[in-house]
Coordinates of C-alpha atoms in Angstrom, one line a residue:
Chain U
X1 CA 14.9 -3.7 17.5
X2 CA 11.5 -1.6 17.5
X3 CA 11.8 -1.0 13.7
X4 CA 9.2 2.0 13.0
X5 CA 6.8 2.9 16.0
X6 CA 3.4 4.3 15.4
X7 CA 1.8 6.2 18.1
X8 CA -1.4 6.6 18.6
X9 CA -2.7 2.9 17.8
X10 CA -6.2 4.4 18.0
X11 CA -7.6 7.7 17.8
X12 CA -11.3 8.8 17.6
X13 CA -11.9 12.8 16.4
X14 CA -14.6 15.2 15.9
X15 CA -14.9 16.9 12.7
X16 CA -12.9 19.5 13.2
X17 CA -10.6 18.8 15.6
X18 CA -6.7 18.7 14.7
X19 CA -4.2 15.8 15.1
X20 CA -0.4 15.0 14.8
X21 CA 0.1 11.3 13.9
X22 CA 3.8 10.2 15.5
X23 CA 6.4 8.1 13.7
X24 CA 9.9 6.8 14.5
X25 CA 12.2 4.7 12.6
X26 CA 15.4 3.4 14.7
X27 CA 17.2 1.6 11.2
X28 CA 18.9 4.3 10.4
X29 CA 16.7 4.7 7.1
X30 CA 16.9 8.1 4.3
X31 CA 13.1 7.5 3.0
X32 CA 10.1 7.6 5.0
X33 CA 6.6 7.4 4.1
X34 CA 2.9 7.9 5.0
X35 CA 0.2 6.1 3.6
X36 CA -3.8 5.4 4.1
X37 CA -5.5 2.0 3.6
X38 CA -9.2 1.9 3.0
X39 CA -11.5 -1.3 2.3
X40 CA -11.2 -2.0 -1.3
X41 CA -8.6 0.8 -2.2
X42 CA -5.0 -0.7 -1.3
X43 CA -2.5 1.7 0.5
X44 CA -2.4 5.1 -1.4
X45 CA 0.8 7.6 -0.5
X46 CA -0.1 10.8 1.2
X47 CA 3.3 12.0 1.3
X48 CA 6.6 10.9 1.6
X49 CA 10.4 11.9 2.8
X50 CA 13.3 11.2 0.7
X51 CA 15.7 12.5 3.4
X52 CA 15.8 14.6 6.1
X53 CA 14.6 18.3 5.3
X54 CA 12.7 17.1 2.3
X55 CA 8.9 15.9 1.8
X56 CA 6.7 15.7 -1.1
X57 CA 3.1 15.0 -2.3
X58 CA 2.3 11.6 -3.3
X59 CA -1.6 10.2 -4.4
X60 CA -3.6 12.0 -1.8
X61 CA -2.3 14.9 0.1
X62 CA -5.3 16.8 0.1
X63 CA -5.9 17.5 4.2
X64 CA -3.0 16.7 5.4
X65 CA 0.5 18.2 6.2
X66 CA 3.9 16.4 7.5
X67 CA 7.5 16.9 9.1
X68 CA 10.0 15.5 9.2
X69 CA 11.6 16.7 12.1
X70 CA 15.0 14.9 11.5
X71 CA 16.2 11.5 10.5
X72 CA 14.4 9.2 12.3
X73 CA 11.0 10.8 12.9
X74 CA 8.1 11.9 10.5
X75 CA 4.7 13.0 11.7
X76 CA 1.7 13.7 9.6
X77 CA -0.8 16.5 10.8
X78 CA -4.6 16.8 10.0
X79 CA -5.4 20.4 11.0
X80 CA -9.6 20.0 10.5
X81 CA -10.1 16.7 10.4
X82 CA -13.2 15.4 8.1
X83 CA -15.0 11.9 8.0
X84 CA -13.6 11.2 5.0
X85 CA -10.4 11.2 6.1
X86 CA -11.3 8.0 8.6
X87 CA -9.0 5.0 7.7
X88 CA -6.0 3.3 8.8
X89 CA -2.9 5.3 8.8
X90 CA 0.5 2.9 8.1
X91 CA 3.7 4.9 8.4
X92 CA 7.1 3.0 6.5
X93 CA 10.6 3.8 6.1
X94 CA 13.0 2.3 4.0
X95 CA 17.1 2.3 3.1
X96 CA 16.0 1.6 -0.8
X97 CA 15.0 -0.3 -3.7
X98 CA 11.5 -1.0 -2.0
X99 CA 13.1 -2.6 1.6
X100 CA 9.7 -1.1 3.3
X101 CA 9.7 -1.5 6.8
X102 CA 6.1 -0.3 8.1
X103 CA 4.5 0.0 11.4
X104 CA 1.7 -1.5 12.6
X105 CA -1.0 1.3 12.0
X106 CA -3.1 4.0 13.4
X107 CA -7.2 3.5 13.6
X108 CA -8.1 7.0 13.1
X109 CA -12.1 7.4 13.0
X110 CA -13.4 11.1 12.6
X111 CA -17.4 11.3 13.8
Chain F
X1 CA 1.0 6.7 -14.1
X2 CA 2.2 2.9 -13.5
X3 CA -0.7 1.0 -11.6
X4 CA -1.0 -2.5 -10.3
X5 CA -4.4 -4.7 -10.8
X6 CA -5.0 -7.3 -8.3
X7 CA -8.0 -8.9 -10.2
X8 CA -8.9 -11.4 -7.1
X9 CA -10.5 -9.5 -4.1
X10 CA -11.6 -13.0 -2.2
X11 CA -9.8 -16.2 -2.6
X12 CA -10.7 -19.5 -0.6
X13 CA -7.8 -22.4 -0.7
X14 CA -8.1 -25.3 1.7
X15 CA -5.1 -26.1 3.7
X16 CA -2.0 -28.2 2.1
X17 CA -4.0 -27.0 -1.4
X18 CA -1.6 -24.7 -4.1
X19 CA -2.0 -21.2 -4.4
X20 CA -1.9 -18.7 -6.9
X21 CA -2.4 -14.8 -6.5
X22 CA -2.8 -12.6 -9.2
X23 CA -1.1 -9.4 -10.0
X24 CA -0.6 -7.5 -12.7
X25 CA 1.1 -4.0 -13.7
X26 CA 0.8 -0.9 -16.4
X27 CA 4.4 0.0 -17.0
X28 CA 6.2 1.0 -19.8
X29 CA 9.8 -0.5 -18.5
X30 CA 10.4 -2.9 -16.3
X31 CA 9.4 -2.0 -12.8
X32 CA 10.8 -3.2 -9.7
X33 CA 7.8 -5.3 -8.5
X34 CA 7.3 -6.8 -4.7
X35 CA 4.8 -8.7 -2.5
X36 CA 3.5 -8.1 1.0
X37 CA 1.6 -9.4 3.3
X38 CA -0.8 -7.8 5.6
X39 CA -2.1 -10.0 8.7
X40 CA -5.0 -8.3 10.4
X41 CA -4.6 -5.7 12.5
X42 CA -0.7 -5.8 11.4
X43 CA 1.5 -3.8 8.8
X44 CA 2.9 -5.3 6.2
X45 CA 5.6 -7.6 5.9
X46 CA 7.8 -7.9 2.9
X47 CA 6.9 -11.1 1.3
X48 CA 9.2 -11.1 -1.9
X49 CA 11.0 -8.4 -4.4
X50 CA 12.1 -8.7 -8.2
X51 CA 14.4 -6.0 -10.0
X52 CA 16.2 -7.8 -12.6
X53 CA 17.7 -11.1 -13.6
X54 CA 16.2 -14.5 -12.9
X55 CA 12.4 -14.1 -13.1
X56 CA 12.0 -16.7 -10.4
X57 CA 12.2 -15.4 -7.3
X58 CA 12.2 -16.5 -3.4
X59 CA 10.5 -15.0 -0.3
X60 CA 10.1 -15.9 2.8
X61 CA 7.2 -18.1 4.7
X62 CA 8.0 -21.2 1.3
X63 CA 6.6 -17.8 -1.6
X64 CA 7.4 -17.4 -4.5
X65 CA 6.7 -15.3 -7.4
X66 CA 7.5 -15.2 -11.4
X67 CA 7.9 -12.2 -13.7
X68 CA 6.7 -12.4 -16.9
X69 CA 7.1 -9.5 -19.4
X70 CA 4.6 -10.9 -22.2
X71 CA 2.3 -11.2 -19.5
X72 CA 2.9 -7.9 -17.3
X73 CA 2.1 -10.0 -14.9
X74 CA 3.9 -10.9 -11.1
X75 CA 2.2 -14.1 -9.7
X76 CA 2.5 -15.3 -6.2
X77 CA 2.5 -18.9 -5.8
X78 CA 2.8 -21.5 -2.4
X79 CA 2.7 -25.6 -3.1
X80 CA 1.0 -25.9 -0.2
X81 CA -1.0 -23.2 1.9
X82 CA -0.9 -23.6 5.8
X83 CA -3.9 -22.1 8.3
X84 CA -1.4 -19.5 8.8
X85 CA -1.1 -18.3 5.3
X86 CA -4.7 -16.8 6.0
X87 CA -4.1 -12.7 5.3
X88 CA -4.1 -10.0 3.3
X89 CA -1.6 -10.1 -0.1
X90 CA -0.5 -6.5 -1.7
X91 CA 1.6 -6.7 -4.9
X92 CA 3.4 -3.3 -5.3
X93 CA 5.7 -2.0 -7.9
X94 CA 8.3 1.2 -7.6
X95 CA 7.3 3.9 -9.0
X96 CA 10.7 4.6 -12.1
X97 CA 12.9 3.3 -8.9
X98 CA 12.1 6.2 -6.9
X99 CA 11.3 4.2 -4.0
X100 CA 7.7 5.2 -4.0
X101 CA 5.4 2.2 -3.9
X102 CA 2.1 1.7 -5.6
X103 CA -0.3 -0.8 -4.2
X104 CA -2.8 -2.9 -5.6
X105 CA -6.5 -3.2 -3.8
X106 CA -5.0 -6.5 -2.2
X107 CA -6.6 -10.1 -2.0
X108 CA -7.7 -11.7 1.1
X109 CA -6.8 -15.1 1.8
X110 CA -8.7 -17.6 3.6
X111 CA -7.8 -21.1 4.8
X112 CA -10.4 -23.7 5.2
X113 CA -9.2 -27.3 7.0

């Protein structure tokens, strides 16, 4: 009963350096999600996965690029990453009608 | 675009007290609206959801919220807070039942004895 697994927990970059941030889901769920949460600004959706073979934009997907590799795992990529793009990363999945299941986050700081 | 405004950043409730948290929505229907909770240094959990019907609902942990259309608001209430309620509250709403979620900024809770 893992639920959705994050991996790394923590991660420290240099500005420019490249990343993959893993994700797993073992619910059997269609939708999965990516999202950043910053001090003061919520969770904003960087892109998400309706089903497998199919991603889209959401709020802020400026810097970033996913897979979803098949059902149960979706990875977000930052190919250069920037100081700006420091936060907390929270992947989700879900079988509908807002049932998010989320992980427990990756600390992602880029110096 | 739909957004959610979470007008109380820091709220302060001692223990056994009555809480309410704050939430409301720009929408032009009626939205499928939710609570989380976010204890640090966890995700969130799913608190409570409304779609339709009675606009009382139940959640889990002794929550609950009401919807009220007038109001465009979805308030979170508890009758009695315990130390452990102390964490981070996100009301969310789906965006046209699309399953995409957008969150408010959140309110911290904290406890005091």
């Amino acid at each position: 009963n893992a639920g959705v697994t994050q991996t790394p927990k923590f991660q420290v970059l240099k500005t420019g350096q490249s990343m993959t941030l893993q994700c797993a889901q073992d619910m059997n769920h269609n939708s999965m999600y990516w999202y950043r949460q910053d001090p003061g600004m919520g969770l904003r959706l960087i892109y998400y996965s309706a089903s497998e073979g199919t991603t889209d934009k959401g709020e802020v997907p400026n810097g970033y690029n996913v897979s979803r590799l098949n059902k149960r795992e979706f990875s977000l990529r930052l190919e250069s990453a920037a100081p700006s793009q420091t936060s907390v990363y929270f992947c989700a999945s879900s079988l509908g009608r807002g049932g998010y299941t989320f992980g427990s986050g990756t600390r992602l700081t880029v110096v | 675009a739909q957004s959610v405004t979470q007008p109380d950043i820091h709220i302060t409730v001692s223990e056994g007290a009555s809480l309410e948290l704050r939430c409301n929505y720009s929408y032009g229907a009626t939205p499928y609206l939710f609570w989380y909770v976010q204890s640090p240094g966890q995700g969130l959990q799913l608190l409570l959801k409304y779609f339709s019907g009675d606009t009382l609902v139940q959640g889990i942990k002794g929550f609950e919220a009401e919807f009220k259309r007038s109001q465009s608001s979805f308030n979170l209430r508890k009758p009695s807070v315990h130390w452990s309620d102390a964490a981070e509250y996100f009301c969310a709403v789906d965006d046209f039942g699309n399953e995409k979620l957008t969150f408010g900024t959140g309110t911290r809770l904290t406890i005091i004895p």
